[in-house]
Short mmCIF file of C-alpha atoms and ligand atoms in Angstrom, two decimals:
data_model
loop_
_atom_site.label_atom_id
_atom_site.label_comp_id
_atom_site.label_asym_id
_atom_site.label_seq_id
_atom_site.Cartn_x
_atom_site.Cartn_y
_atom_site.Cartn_z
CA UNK D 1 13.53 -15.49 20.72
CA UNK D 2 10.83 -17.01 19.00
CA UNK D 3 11.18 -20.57 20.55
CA UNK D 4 8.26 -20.34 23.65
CA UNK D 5 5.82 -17.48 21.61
CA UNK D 6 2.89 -18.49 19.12
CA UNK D 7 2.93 -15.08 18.19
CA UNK D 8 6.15 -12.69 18.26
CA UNK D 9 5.85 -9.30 17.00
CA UNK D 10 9.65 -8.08 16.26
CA UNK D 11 10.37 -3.86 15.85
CA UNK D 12 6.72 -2.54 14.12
CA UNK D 13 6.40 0.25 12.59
CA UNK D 14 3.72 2.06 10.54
CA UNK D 15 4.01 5.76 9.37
CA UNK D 16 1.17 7.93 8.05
CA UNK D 17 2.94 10.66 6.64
CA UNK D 18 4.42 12.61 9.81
CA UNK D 19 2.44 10.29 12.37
CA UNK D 20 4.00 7.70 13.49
CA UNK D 21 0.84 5.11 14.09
CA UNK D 22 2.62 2.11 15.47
CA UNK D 23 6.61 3.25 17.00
CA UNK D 24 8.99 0.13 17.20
CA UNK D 25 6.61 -2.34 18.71
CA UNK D 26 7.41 -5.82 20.24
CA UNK D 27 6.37 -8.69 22.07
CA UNK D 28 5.69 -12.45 22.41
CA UNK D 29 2.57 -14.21 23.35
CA UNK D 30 2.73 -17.78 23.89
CA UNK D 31 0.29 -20.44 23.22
CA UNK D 32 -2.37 -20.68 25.21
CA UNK D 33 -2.46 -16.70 26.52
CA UNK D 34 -4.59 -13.57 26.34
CA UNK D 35 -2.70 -10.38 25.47
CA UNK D 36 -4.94 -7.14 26.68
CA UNK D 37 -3.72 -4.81 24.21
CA UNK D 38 -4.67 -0.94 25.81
CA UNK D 39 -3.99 2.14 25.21
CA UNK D 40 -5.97 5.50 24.62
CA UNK D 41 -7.68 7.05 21.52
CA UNK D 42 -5.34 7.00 19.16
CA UNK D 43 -2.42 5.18 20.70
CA UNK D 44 -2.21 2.61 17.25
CA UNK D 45 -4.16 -0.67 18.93
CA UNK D 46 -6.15 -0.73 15.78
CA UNK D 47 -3.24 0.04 13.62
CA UNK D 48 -1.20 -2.46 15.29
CA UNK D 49 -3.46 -5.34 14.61
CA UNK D 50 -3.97 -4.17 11.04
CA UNK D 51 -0.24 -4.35 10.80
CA UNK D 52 -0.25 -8.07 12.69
CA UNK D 53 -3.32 -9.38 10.05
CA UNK D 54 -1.41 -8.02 6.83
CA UNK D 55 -4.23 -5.76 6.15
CA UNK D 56 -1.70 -2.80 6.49
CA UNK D 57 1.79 -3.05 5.49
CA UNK D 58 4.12 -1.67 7.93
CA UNK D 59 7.12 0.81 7.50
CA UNK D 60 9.45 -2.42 9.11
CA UNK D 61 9.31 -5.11 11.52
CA UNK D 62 8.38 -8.68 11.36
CA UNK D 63 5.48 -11.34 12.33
CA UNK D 64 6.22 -14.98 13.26
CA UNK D 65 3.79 -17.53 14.37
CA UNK D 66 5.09 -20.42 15.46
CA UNK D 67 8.99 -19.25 14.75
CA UNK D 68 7.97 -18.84 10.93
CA UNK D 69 7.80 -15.38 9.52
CA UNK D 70 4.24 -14.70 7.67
CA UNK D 71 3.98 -13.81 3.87
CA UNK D 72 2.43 -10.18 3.41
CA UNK D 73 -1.38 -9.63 2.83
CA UNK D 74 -4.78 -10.73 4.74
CA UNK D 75 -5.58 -13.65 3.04
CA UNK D 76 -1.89 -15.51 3.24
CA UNK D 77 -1.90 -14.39 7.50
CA UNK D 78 -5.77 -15.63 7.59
CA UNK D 79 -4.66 -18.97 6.03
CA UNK D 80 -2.04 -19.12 8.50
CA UNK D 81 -4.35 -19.29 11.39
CA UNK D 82 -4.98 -15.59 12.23
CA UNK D 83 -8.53 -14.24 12.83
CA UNK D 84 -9.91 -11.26 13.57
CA UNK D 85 -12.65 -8.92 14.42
CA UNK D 86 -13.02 -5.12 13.43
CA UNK D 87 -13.70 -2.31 15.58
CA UNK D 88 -16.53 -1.20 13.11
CA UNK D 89 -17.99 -4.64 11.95
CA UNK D 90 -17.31 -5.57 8.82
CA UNK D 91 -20.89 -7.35 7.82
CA UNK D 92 -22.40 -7.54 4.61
CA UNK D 93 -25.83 -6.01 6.20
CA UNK D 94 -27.97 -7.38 3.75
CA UNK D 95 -27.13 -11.23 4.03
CA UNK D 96 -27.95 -13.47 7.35
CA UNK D 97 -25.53 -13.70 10.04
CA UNK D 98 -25.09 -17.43 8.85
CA UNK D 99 -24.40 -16.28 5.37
CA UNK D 100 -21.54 -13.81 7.12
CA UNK D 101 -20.12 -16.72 8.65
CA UNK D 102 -19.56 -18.67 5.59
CA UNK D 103 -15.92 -16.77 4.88
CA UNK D 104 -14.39 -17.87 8.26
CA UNK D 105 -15.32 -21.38 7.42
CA UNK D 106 -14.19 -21.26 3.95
CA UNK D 107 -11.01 -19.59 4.64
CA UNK D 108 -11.71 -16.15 3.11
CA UNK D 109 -10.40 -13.18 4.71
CA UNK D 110 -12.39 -9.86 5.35
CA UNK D 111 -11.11 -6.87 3.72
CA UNK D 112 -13.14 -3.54 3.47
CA UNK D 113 -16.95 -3.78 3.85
CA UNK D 114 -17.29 -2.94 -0.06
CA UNK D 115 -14.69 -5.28 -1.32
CA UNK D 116 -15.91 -8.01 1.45
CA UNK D 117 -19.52 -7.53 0.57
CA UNK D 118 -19.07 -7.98 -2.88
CA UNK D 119 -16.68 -11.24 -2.22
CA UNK D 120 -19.43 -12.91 -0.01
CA UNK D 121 -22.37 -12.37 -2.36
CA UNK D 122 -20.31 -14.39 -5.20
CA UNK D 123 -18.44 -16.88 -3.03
CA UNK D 124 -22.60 -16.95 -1.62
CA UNK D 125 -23.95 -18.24 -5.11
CA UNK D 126 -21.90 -21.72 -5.42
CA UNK D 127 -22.07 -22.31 -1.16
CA UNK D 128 -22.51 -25.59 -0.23
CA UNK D 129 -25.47 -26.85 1.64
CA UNK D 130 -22.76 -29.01 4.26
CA UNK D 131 -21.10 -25.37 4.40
CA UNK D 132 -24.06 -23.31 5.52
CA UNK D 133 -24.92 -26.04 7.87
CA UNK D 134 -21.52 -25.59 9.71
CA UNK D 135 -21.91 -21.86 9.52
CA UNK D 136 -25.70 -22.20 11.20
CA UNK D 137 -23.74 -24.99 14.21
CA UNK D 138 -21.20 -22.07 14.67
CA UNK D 139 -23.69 -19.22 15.00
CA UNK D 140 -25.16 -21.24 17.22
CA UNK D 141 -22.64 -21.91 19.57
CA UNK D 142 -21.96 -18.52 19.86
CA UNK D 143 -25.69 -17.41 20.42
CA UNK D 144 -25.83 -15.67 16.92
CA UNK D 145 -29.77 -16.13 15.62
CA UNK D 146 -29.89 -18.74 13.01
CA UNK D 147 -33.15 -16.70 11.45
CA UNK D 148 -33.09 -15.47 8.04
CA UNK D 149 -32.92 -11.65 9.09
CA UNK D 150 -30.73 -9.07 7.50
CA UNK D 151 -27.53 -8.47 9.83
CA UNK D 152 -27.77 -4.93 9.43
CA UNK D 153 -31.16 -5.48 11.84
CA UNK D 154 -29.41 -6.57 14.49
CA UNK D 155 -27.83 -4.21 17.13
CA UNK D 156 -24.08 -3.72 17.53
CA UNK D 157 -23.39 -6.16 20.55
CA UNK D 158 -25.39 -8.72 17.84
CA UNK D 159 -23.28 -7.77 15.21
CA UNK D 160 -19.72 -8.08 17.29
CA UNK D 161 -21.35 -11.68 18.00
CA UNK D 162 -21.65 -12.77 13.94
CA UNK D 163 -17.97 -11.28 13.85
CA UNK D 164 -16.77 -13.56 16.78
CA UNK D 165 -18.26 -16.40 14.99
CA UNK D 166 -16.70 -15.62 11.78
CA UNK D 167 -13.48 -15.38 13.33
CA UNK D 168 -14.01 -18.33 15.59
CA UNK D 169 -15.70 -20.72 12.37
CA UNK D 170 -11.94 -20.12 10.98
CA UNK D 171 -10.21 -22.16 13.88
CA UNK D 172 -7.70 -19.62 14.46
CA UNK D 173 -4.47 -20.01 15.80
CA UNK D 174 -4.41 -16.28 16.67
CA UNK D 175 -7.41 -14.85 17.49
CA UNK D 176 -7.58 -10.99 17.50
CA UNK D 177 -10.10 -8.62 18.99
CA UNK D 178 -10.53 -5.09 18.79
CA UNK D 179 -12.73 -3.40 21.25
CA UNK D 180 -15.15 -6.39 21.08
CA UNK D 181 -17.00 -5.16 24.48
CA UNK D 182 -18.05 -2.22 22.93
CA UNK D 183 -21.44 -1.81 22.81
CA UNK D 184 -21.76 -5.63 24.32
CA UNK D 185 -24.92 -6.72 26.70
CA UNK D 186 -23.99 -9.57 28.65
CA UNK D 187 -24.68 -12.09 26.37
CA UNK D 188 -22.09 -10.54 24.05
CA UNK D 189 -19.32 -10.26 26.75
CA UNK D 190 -20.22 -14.58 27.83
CA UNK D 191 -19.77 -14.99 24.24
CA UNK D 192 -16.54 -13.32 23.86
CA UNK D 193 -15.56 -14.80 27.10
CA UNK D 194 -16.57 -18.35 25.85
CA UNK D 195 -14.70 -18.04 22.36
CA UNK D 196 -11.50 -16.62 24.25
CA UNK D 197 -11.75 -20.13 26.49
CA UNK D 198 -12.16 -21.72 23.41
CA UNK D 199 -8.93 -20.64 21.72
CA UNK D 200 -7.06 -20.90 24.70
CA UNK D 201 -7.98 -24.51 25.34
CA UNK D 202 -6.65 -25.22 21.90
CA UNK D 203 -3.57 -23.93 22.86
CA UNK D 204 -3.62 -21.00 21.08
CA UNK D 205 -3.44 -17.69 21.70
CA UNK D 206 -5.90 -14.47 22.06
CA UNK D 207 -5.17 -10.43 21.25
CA UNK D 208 -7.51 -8.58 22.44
CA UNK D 209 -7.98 -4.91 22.38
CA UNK D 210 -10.21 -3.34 24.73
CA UNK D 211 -10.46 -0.08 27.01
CA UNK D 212 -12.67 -1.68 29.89
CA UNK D 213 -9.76 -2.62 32.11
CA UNK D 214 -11.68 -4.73 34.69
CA UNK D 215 -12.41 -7.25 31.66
CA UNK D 216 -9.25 -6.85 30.23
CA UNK D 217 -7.88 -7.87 34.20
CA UNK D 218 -10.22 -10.63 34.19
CA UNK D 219 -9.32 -12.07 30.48
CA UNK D 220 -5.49 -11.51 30.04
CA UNK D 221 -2.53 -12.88 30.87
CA UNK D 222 -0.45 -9.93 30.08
CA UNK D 223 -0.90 -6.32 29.16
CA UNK D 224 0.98 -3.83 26.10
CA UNK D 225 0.09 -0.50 27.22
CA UNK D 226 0.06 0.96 23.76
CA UNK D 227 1.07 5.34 24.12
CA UNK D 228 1.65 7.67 20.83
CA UNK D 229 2.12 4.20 19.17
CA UNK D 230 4.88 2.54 21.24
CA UNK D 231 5.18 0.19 24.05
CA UNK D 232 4.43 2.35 27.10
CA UNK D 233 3.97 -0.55 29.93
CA UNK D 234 4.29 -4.12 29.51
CA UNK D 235 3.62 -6.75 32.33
CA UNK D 236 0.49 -8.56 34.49
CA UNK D 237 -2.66 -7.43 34.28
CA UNK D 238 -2.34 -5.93 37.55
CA UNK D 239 1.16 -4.44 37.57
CA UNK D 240 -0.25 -2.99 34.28
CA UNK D 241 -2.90 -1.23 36.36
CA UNK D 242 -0.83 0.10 39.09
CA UNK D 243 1.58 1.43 36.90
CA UNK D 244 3.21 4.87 36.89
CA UNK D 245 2.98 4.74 33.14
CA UNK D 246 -1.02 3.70 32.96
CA UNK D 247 -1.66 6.50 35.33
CA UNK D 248 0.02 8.84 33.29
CA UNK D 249 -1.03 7.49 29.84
CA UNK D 250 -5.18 7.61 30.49
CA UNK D 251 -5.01 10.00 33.56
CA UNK D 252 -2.30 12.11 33.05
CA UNK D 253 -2.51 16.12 31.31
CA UNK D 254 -1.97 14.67 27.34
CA UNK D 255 -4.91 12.34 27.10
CA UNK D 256 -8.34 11.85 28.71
CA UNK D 257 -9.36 8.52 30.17
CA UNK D 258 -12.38 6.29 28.46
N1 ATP G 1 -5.50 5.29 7.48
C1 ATP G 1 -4.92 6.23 8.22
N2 ATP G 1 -4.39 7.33 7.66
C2 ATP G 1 -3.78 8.28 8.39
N3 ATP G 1 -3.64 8.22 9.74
C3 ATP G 1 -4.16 7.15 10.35
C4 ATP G 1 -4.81 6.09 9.65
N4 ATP G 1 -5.23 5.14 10.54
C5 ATP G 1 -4.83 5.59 11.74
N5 ATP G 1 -4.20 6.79 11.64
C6 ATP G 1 -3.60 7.55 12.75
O1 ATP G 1 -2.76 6.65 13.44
C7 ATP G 1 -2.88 6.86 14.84
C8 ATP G 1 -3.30 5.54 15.51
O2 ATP G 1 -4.66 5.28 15.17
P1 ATP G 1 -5.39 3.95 15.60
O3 ATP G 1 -6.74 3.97 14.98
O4 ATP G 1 -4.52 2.80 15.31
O5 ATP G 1 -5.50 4.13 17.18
P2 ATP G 1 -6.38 3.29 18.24
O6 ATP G 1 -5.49 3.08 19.41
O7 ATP G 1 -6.97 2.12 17.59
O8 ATP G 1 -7.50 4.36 18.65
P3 ATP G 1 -9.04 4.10 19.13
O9 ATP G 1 -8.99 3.73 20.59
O10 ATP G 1 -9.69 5.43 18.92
O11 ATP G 1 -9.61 3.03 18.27
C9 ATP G 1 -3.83 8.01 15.04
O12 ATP G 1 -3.07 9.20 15.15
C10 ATP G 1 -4.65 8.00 13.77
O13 ATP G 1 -5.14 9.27 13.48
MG1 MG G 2 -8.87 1.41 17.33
#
């Protein structure tokens, strides 16, 4: 089952008291492919990756990379080559967007704000000059301002840059991204475009959660249609599009389209 997939996602399930967030889901992404992961408000994309990074514990199912099952929690899934960004950015606003770089090259993984903010600012105190210097080559490379300005007075599309770089700085294996266009100028979207190149070219594999369907065409491989928490539609980007079920699911009576 396992044999061709980087990333195989066996039977997931995550219950909130009476809602079920993420019903039964599977699939397998090879190496070297982009998963578009869509769905409408509140389908369980977010969920779902939270569930895939170990930052959520689900109900049941499994997550192999590679054929090997992955220990529970954020920080065992980050060491084994998963990366991710957040829907709301999770930036220590006070530091430099180098300085919030520094965890995805040091192998730290990114909890809540609070708890992250307060892990940065100590791991911050002992840093390495060679360390900071890698962080500054990565923010670089993915057009995040080397100045020494608080992140927090940078706009969002700036802000879903440092993430990418933090995520990218880590090498990842697995690269997950949810909703990265949002609030994106162009140099945002080039930048997601060029890290998702990146991990591709490494022969590794991309997750990446978006509503804005003509990117998500142009960027995946393969589509999970994501409705009420289960698997909905799964296939090419384009079948994906023409499909009874995508139709129904963002233009149908139960949910309104984004
Ligand atoms: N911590 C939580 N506690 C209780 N319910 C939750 C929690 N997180 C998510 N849910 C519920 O789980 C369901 C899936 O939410 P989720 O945020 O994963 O959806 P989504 O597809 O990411 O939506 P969006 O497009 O708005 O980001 C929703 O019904 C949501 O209300
Ligand atoms: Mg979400």
């Amino acid at each position: 089952m396992a044999s061709t997939a980087l990333l195989s996602v066996t039977g997931l399930t995550k219950r909130y008291g009476g809602v079920t967030a993420v019903d039964e889901v599977s699939f397998d992404l090879p190496a070297g492919r982009v998963l578009g992961l869509v769905g409408p408000n509140g389908a369980g994309k977010t969920t779902l990756v939270d569930c895939i990074v170990g930052t959520q514990t689900p109900d049941s199912g499994t997550v192999h990379v590679d054929g090997r099952a992955l220990p529970d929690g954020p920080a065992a899934r980050a060491r084994a080559g998963l990366a991710r960004t957040f829907q709301h950015p999770q930036l220590a606003l006070e530091l430099t967007p180098v300085q919030n770089i520094v965890p995805g090259i040091v192998g730290r993984s990114i909890g809540s704000y609070g708890a992250s903010l307060r892990a940065l600012l100590r791991g911050l105190a002992g840093t390495p000059r060679t360390v900071l210097d890698r962080a500054a080559a990565v923010a670089a490379e993915y057009g995040v301002t080397t100045d020494r300005v608080p992140t927090g007075s940078l706009g969002l599309g700036s802000q879903r840059l440092v993430e990418i770089a933090r995520a990218m700085a880590a090498e990842p294996r697995v690269l997950l991204l949810d909703e990265p266009f949002a609030g994106s100028d162009t140099e945002g979207i080039a930048a997601i475009s060029h890290a998702v190149h990146q991990v591709r070219e490494a022969g590794h594999s991309v997750v990446l959660v978006d509503h804005n369907v003509d990117l998500i065409a142009e960027l995946a491989d393969s589509v999970v249609l994501l409705a009420d928490g289960a698997v909905a539609f799964t296939g090419s980007p384009q079948d994906c599009m023409r499909s009874t079920e995508m139709q129904s699911v963002y233009f149908g009576t139960t949910e309104e389209a984004r």
